PDB file of C-alpha atoms in Angstrom:
ATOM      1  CA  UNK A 428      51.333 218.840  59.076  1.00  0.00           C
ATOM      2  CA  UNK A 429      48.356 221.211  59.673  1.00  0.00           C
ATOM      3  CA  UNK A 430      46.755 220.082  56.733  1.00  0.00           C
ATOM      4  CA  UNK A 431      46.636 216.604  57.394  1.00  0.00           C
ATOM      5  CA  UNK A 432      45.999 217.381  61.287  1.00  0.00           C
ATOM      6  CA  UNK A 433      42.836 219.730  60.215  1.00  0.00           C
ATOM      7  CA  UNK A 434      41.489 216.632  58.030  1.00  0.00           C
ATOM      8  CA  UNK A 435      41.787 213.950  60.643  1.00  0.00           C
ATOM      9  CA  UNK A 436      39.913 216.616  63.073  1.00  0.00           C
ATOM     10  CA  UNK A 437      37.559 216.927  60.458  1.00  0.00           C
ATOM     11  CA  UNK A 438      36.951 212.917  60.267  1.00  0.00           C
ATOM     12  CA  UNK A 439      37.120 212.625  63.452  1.00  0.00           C
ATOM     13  CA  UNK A 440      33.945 215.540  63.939  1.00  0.00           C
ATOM     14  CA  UNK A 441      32.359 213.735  61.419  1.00  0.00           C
ATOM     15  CA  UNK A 442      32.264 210.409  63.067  1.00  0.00           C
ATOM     16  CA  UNK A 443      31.371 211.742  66.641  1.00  0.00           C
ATOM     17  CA  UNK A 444      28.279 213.580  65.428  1.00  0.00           C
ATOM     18  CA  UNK A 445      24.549 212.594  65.799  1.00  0.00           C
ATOM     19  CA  UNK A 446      22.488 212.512  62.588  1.00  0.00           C
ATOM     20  CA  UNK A 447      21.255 210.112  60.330  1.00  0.00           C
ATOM     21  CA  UNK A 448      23.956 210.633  57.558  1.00  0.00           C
ATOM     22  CA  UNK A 449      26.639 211.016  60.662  1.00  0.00           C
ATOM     23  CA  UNK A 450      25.135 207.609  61.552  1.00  0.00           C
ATOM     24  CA  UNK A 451      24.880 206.139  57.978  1.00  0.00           C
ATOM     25  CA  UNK A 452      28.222 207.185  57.282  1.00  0.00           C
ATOM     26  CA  UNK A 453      29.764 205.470  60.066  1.00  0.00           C
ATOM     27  CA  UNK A 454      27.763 202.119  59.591  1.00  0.00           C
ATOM     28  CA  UNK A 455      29.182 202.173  55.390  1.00  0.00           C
ATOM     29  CA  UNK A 456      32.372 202.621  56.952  1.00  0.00           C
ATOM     30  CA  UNK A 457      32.144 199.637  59.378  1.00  0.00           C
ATOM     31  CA  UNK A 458      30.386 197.695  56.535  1.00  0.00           C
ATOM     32  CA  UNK A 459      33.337 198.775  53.815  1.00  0.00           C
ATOM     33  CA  UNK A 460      36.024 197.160  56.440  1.00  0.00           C
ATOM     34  CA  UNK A 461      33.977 194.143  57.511  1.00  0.00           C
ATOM     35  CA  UNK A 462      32.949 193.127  53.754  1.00  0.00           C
ATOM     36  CA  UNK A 463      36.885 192.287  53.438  1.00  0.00           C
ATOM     37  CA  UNK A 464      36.555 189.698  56.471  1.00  0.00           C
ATOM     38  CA  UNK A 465      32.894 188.627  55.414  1.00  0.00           C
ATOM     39  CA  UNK A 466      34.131 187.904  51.655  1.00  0.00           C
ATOM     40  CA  UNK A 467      37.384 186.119  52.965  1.00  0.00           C
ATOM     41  CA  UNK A 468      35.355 183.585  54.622  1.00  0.00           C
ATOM     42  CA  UNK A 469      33.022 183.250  51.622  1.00  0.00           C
ATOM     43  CA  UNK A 470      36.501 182.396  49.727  1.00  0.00           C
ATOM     44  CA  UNK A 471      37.722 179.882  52.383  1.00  0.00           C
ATOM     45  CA  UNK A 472      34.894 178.196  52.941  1.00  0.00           C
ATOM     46  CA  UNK A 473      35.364 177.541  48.970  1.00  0.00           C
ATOM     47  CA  UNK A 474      38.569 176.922  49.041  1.00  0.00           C
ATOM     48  CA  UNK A 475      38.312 174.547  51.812  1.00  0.00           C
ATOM     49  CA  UNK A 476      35.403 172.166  49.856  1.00  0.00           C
ATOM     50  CA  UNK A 477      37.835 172.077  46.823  1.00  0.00           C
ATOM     51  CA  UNK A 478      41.598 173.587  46.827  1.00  0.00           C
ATOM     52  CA  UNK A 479      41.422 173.829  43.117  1.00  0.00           C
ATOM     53  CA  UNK A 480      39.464 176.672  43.001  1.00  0.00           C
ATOM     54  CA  UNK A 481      42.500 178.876  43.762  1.00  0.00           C
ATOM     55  CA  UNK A 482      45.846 178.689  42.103  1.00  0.00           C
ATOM     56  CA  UNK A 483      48.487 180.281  44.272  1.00  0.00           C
ATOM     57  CA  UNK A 484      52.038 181.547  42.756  1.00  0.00           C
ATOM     58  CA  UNK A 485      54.156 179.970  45.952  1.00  0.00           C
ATOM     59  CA  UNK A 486      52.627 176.743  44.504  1.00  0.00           C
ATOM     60  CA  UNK A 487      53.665 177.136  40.987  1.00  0.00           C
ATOM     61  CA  UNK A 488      57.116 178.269  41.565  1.00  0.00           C
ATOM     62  CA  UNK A 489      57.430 175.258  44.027  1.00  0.00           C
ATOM     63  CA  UNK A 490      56.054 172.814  41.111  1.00  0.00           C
ATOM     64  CA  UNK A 491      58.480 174.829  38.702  1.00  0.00           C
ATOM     65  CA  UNK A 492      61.599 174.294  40.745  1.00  0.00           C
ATOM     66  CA  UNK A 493      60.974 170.798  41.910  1.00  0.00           C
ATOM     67  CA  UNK A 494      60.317 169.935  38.289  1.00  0.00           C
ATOM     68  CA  UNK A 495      64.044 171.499  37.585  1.00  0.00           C
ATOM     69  CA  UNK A 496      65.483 169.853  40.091  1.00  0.00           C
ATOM     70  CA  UNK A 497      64.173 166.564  38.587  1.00  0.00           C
ATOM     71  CA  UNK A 498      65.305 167.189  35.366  1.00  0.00           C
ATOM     72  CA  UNK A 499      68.944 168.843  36.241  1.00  0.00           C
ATOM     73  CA  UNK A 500      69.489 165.183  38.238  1.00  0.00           C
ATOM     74  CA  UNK A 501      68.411 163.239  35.061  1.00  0.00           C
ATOM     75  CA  UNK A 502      70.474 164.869  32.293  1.00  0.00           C
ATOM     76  CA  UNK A 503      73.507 165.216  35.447  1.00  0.00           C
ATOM     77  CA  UNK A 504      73.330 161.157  35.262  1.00  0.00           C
ATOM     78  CA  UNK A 505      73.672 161.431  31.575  1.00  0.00           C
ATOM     79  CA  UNK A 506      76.497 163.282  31.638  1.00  0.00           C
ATOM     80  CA  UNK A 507      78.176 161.582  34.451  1.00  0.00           C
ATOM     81  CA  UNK A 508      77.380 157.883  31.845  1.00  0.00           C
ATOM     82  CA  UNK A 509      79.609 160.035  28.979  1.00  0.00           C
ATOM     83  CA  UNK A 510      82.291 160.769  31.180  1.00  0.00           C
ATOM     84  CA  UNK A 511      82.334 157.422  32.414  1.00  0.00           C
ATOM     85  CA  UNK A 512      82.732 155.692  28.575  1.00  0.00           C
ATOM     86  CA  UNK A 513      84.946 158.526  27.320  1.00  0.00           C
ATOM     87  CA  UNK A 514      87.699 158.260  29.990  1.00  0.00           C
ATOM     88  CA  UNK A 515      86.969 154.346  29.134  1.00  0.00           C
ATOM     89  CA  UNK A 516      87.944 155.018  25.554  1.00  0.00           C
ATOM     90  CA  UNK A 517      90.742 157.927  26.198  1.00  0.00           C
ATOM     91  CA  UNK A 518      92.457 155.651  28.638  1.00  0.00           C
ATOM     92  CA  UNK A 519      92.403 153.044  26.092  1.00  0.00           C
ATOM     93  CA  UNK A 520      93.738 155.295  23.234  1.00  0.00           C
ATOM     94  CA  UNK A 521      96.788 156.022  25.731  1.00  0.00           C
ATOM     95  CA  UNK A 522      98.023 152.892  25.223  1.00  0.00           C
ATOM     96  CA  UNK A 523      97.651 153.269  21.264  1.00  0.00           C
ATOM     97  CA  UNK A 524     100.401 155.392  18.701  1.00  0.00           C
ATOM     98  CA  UNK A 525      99.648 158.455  18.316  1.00  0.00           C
ATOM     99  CA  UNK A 526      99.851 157.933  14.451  1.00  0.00           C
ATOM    100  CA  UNK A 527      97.408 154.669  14.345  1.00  0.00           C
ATOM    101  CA  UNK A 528      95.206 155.201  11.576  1.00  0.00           C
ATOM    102  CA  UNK A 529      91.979 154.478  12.465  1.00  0.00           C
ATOM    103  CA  UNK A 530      89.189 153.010  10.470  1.00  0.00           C
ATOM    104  CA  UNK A 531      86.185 154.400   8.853  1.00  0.00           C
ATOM    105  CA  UNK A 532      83.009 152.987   7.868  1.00  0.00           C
ATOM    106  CA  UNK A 533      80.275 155.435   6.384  1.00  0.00           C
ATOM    107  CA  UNK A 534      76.609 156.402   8.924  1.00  0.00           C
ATOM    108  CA  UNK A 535      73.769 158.850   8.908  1.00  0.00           C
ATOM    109  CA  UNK A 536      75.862 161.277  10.247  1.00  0.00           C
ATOM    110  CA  UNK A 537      78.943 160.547   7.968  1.00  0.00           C
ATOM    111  CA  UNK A 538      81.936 158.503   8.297  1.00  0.00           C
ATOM    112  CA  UNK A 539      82.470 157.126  11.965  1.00  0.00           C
ATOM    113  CA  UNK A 540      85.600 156.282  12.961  1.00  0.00           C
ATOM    114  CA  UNK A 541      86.378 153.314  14.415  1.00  0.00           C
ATOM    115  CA  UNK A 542      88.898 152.028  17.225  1.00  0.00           C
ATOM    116  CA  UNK A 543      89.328 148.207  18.092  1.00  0.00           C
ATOM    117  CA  UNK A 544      91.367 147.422  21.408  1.00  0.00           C
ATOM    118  CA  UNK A 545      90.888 144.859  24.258  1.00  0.00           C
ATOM    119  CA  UNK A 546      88.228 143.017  22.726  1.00  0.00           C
ATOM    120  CA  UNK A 547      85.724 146.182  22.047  1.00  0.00           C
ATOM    121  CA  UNK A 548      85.133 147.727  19.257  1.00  0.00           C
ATOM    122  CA  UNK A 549      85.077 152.063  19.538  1.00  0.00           C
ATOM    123  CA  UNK A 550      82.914 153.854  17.223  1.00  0.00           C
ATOM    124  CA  UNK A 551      82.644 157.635  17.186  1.00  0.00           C
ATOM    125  CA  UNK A 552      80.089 159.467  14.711  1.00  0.00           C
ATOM    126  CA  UNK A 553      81.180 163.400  14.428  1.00  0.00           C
ATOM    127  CA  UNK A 554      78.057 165.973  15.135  1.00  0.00           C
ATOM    128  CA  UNK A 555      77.132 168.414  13.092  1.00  0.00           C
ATOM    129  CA  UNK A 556      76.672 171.973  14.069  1.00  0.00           C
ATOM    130  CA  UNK A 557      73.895 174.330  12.803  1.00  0.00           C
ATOM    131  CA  UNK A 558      75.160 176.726   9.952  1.00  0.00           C
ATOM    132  CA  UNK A 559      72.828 178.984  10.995  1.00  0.00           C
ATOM    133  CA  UNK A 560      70.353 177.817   7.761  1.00  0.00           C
ATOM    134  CA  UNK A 561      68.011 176.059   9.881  1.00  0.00           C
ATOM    135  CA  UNK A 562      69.697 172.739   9.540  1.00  0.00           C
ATOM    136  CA  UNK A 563      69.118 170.461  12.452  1.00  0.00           C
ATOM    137  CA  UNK A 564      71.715 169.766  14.540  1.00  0.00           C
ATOM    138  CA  UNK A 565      73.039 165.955  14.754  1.00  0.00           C
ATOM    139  CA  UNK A 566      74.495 164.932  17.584  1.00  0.00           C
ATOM    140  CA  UNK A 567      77.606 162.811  17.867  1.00  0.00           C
ATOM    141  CA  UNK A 568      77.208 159.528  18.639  1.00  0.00           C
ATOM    142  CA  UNK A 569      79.374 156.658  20.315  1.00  0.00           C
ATOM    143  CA  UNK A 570      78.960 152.713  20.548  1.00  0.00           C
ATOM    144  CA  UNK A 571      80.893 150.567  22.593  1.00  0.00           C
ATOM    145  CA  UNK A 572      81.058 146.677  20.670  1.00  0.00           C
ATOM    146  CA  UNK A 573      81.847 143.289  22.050  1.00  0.00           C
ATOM    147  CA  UNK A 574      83.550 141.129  19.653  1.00  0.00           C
ATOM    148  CA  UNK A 575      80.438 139.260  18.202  1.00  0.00           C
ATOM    149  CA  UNK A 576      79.517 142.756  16.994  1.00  0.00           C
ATOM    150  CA  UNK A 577      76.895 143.368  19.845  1.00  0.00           C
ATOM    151  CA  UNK A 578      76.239 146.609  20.523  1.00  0.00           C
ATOM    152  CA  UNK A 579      77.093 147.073  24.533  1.00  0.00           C
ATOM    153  CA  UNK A 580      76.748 150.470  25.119  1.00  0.00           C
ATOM    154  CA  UNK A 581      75.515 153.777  22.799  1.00  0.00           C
ATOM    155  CA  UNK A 582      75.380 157.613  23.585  1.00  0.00           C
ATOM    156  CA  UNK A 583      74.910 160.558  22.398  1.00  0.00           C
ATOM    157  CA  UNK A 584      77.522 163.311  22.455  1.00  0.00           C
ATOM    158  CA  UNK A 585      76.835 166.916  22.745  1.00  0.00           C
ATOM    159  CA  UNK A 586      76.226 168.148  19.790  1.00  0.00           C
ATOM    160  CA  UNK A 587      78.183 170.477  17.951  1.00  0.00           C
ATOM    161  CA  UNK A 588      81.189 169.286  19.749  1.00  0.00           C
ATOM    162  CA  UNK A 589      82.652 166.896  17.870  1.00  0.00           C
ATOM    163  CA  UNK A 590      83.000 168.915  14.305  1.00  0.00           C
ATOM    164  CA  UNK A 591      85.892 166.466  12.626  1.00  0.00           C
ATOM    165  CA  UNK A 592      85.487 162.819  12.304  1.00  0.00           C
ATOM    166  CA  UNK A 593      89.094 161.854  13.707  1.00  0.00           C
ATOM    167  CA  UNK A 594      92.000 159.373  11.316  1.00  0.00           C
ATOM    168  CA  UNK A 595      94.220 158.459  13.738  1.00  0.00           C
ATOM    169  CA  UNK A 596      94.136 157.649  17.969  1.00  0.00           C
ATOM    170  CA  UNK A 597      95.656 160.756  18.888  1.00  0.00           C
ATOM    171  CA  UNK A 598      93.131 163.143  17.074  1.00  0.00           C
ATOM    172  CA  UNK A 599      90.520 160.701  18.475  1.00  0.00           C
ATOM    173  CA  UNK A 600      92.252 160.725  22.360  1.00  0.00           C
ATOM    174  CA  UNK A 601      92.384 164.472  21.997  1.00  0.00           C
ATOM    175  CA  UNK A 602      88.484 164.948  21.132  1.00  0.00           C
ATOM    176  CA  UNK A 603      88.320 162.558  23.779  1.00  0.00           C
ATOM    177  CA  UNK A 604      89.940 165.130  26.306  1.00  0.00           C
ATOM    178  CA  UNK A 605      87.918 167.820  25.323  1.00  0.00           C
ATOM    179  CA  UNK A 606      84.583 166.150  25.218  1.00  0.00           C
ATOM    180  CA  UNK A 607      85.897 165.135  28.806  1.00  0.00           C
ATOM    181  CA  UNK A 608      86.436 168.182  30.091  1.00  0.00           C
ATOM    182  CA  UNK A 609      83.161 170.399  28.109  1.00  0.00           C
ATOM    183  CA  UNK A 610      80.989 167.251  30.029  1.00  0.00           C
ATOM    184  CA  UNK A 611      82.747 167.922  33.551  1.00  0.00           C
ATOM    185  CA  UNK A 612      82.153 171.548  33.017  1.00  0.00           C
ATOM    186  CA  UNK A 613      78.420 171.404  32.108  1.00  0.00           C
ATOM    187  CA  UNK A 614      78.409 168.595  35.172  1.00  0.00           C
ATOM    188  CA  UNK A 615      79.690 171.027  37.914  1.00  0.00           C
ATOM    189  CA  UNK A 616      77.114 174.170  36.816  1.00  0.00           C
ATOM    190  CA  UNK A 617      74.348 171.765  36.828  1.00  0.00           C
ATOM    191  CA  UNK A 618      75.401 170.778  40.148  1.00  0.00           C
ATOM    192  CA  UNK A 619      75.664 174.856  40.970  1.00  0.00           C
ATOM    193  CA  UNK A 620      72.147 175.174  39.672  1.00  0.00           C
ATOM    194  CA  UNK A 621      70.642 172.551  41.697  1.00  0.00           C
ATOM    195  CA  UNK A 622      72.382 174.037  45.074  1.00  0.00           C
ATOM    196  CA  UNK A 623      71.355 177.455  44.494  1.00  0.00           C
ATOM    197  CA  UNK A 624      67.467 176.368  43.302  1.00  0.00           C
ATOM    198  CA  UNK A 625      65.463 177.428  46.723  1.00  0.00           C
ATOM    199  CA  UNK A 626      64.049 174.244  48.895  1.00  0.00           C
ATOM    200  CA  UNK A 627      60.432 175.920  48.656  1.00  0.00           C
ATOM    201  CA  UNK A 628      57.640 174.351  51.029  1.00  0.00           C
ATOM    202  CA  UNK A 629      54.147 174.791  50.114  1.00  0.00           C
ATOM    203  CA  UNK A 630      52.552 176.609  52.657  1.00  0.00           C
ATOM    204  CA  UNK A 631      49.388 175.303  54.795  1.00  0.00           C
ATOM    205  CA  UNK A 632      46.816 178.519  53.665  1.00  0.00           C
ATOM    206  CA  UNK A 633      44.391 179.398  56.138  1.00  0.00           C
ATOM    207  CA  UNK A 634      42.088 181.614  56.756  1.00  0.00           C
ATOM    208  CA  UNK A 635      44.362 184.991  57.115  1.00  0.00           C
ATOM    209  CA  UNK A 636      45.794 184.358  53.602  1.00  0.00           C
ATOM    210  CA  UNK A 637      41.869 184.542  52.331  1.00  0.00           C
ATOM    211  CA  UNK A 638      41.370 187.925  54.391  1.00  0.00           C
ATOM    212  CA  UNK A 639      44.769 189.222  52.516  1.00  0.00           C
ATOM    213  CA  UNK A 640      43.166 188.028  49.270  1.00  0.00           C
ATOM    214  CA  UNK A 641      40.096 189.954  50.126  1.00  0.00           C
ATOM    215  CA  UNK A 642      41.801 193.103  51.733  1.00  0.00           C
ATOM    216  CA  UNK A 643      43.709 193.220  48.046  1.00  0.00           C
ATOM    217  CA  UNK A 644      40.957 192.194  45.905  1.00  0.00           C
ATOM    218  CA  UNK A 645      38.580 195.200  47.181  1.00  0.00           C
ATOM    219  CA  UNK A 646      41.311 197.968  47.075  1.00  0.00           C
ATOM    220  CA  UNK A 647      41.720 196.772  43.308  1.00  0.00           C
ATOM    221  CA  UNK A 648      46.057 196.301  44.396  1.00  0.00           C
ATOM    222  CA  UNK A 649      45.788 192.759  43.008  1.00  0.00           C
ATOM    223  CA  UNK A 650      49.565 191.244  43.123  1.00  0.00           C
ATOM    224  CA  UNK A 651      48.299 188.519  41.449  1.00  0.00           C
ATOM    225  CA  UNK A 652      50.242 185.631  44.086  1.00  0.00           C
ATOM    226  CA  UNK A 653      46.669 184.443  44.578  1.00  0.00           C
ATOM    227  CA  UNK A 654      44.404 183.941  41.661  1.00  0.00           C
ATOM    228  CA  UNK A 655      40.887 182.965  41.672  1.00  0.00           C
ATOM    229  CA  UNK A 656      40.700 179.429  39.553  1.00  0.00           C
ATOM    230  CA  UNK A 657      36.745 179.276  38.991  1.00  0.00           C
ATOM    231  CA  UNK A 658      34.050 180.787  37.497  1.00  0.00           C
ATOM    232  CA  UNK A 659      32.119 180.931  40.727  1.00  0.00           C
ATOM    233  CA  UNK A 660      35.121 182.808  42.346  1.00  0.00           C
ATOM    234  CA  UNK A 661      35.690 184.995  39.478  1.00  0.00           C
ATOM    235  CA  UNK A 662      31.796 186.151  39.594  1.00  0.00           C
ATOM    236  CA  UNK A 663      32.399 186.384  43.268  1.00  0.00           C
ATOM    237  CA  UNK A 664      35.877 188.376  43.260  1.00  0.00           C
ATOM    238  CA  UNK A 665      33.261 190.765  40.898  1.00  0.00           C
ATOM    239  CA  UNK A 666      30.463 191.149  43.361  1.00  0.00           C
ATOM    240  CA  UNK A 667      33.036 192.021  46.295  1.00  0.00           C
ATOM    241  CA  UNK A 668      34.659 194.519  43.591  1.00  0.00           C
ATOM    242  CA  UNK A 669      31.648 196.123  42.653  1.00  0.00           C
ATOM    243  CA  UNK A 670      30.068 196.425  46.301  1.00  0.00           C
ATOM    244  CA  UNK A 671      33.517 198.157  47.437  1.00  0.00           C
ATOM    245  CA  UNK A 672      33.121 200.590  44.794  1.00  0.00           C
ATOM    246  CA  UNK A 673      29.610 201.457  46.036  1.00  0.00           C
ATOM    247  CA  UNK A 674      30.627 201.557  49.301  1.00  0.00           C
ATOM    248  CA  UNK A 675      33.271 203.729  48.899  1.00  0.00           C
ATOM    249  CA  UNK A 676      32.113 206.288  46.282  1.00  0.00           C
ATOM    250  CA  UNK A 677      29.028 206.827  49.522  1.00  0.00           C
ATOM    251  CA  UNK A 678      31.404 207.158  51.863  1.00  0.00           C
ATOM    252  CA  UNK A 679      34.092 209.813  49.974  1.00  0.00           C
ATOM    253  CA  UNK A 680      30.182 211.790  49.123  1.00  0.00           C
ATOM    254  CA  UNK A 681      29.190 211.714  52.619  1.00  0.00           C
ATOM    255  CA  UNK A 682      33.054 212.792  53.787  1.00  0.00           C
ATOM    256  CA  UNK A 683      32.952 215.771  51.354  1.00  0.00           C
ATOM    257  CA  UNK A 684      29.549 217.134  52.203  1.00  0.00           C
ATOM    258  CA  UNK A 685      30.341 216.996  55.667  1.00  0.00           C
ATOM    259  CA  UNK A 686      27.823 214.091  56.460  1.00  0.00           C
ATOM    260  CA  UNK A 687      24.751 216.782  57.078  1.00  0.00           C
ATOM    261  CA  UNK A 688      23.963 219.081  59.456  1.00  0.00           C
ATOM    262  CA  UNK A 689      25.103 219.479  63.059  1.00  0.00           C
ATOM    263  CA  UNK A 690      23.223 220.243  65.825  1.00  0.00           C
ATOM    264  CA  UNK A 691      23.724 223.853  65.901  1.00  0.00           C
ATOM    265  CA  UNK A 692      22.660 223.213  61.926  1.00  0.00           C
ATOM    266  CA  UNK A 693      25.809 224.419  60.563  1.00  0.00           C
ATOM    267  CA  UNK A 694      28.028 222.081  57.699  1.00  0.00           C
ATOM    268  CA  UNK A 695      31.646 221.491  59.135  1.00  0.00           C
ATOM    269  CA  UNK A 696      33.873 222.846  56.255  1.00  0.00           C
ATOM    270  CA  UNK A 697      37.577 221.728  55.930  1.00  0.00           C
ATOM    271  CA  UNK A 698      39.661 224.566  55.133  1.00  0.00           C
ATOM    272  CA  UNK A 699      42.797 224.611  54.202  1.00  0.00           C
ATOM    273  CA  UNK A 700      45.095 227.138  56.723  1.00  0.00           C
ATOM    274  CA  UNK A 701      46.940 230.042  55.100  1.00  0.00           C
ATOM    275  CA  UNK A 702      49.918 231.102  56.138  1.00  0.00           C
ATOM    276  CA  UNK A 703      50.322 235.087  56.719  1.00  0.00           C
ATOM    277  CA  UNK A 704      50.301 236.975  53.286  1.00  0.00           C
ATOM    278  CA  UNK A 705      53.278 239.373  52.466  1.00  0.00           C
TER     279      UNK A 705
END
């Protein structure tokens, strides 16, 4: 407490004095704190004539989770399609015996098995998972047919799912099930996701954001949530870097050799108080 009480006597004594270098030192002191407002406006004014010359991390993140968002809803449709058709054809297969053989016809994939009832024809290609030998995975595939053989509707399953191509309606209603309820699953934490994804609003950045910047840039923290986008910026973030340097190397100099004489012509020295020796 007496250390740090001694030091800001000391500034304080230093600051209060007459002198040129008293006087010097206090005018690089006023000048190191006002260069952070006087380079903020330089980067506003910029900023201002064309936004793109800064890229700011709130932006980014809000880009990132928007663009989420966007794509959770899109594959959550998908999904919500391939519930839709395979309660369609599990509904149908209830209705079937359990021991109908079903028929097979040979695809890309390998044989598809296929399911004919109320007019439509069911076809269900098996996926194939990855062995772990690089082979790509195929994913399982399903068509819905009218009776001229038109194809109505096709999707693809997940893949990896549907490992054996079924032989009769119940193996093929049971798959069913499962697909059913892996789809639902995958639906609901997609739906999680979405709700728990923050509702970010890009802020409107004004002129106190630029004297953060600045403040940051010339006591070299840099966060890096604001990040100079140009090569007129980037020689200017330099410049500011550099001057603070200066700046403050001549002020620690002047702080240390007590900022010249005093007026009786003795140097103010800071010494450290010692406690009574044993």
């Amino acid at each position: 407490m007496s250390e740090s009480r001694s030091f800001a006597e000391y500034l304080r004594f230093l600051l209060s004095r007459r002198g040129r270098r008293a006087t010097f030192l206090r005018y690089t002191i006023y000048l190191y704190l006002g260069s952070v407002f006087l380079f903020a406006g330089f980067y506003f004014l910029l900023f201002r004539h064309n936004p793109g010359t800064f890229a700011f991390a709130a932006d980014i993140l809000s880009a990132q989770a928007t663009t989420l968002k966007l794509q959770t809803r899109r594959d959550s449709v998908t999904t919500e399609v391939q519930i839709r058709l395979l309660r369609t054809l599990a509904d149908t297969l209830v209705h079937a015996p359990a021991n109908l053989a079903l028929l097979t016809r040979p695809s890309p994939a390998g044989p598809e098995a296929v399911f004919r009832a109320g007019g439509h024809e069911y076809t269900v290609a098996r996926s194939v998972r990855d062995s772990g030998t690089g082979a790509v995975v195929t994913p399982g595939e399903m068509e819905i047919l009218a009776e001229n053989g038109a194809i109505e509707t096709r999707i693809e399953l997940p893949g990896g799912r549907l490992d054996l191509t079924p032989v009769t309606a119940g193996e093929l209603h049971g798959q069913a099930e499962k697909l059913i309820g892996f789809l639902q699953e995958q639906l609901s934490l997609s739906h999680d996701l979405v709700m728990r994804l923050p509702t970010v609003v890009r802020p409107n950045w004004g002129y106190m954001d630029f004297v953060y910047f600045s403040a940051i840039t010339q006591l070299t923290v840099g966060y890096g949530d604001i990040l100079p986008n140009t090569t007129l910026v980037r020689m200017l973030v330099i410049v500011q870097s550099l001057v603070a340097v200066v700046m403050l190397v001549v002020v620690i100099n002047l702080v240390l050799t007590g900022g010249g004489q005093s007026v009786s012509g003795e140097t103010p020295v800071l010494r450290r108080k010692e406690g009574p020796r044993t």
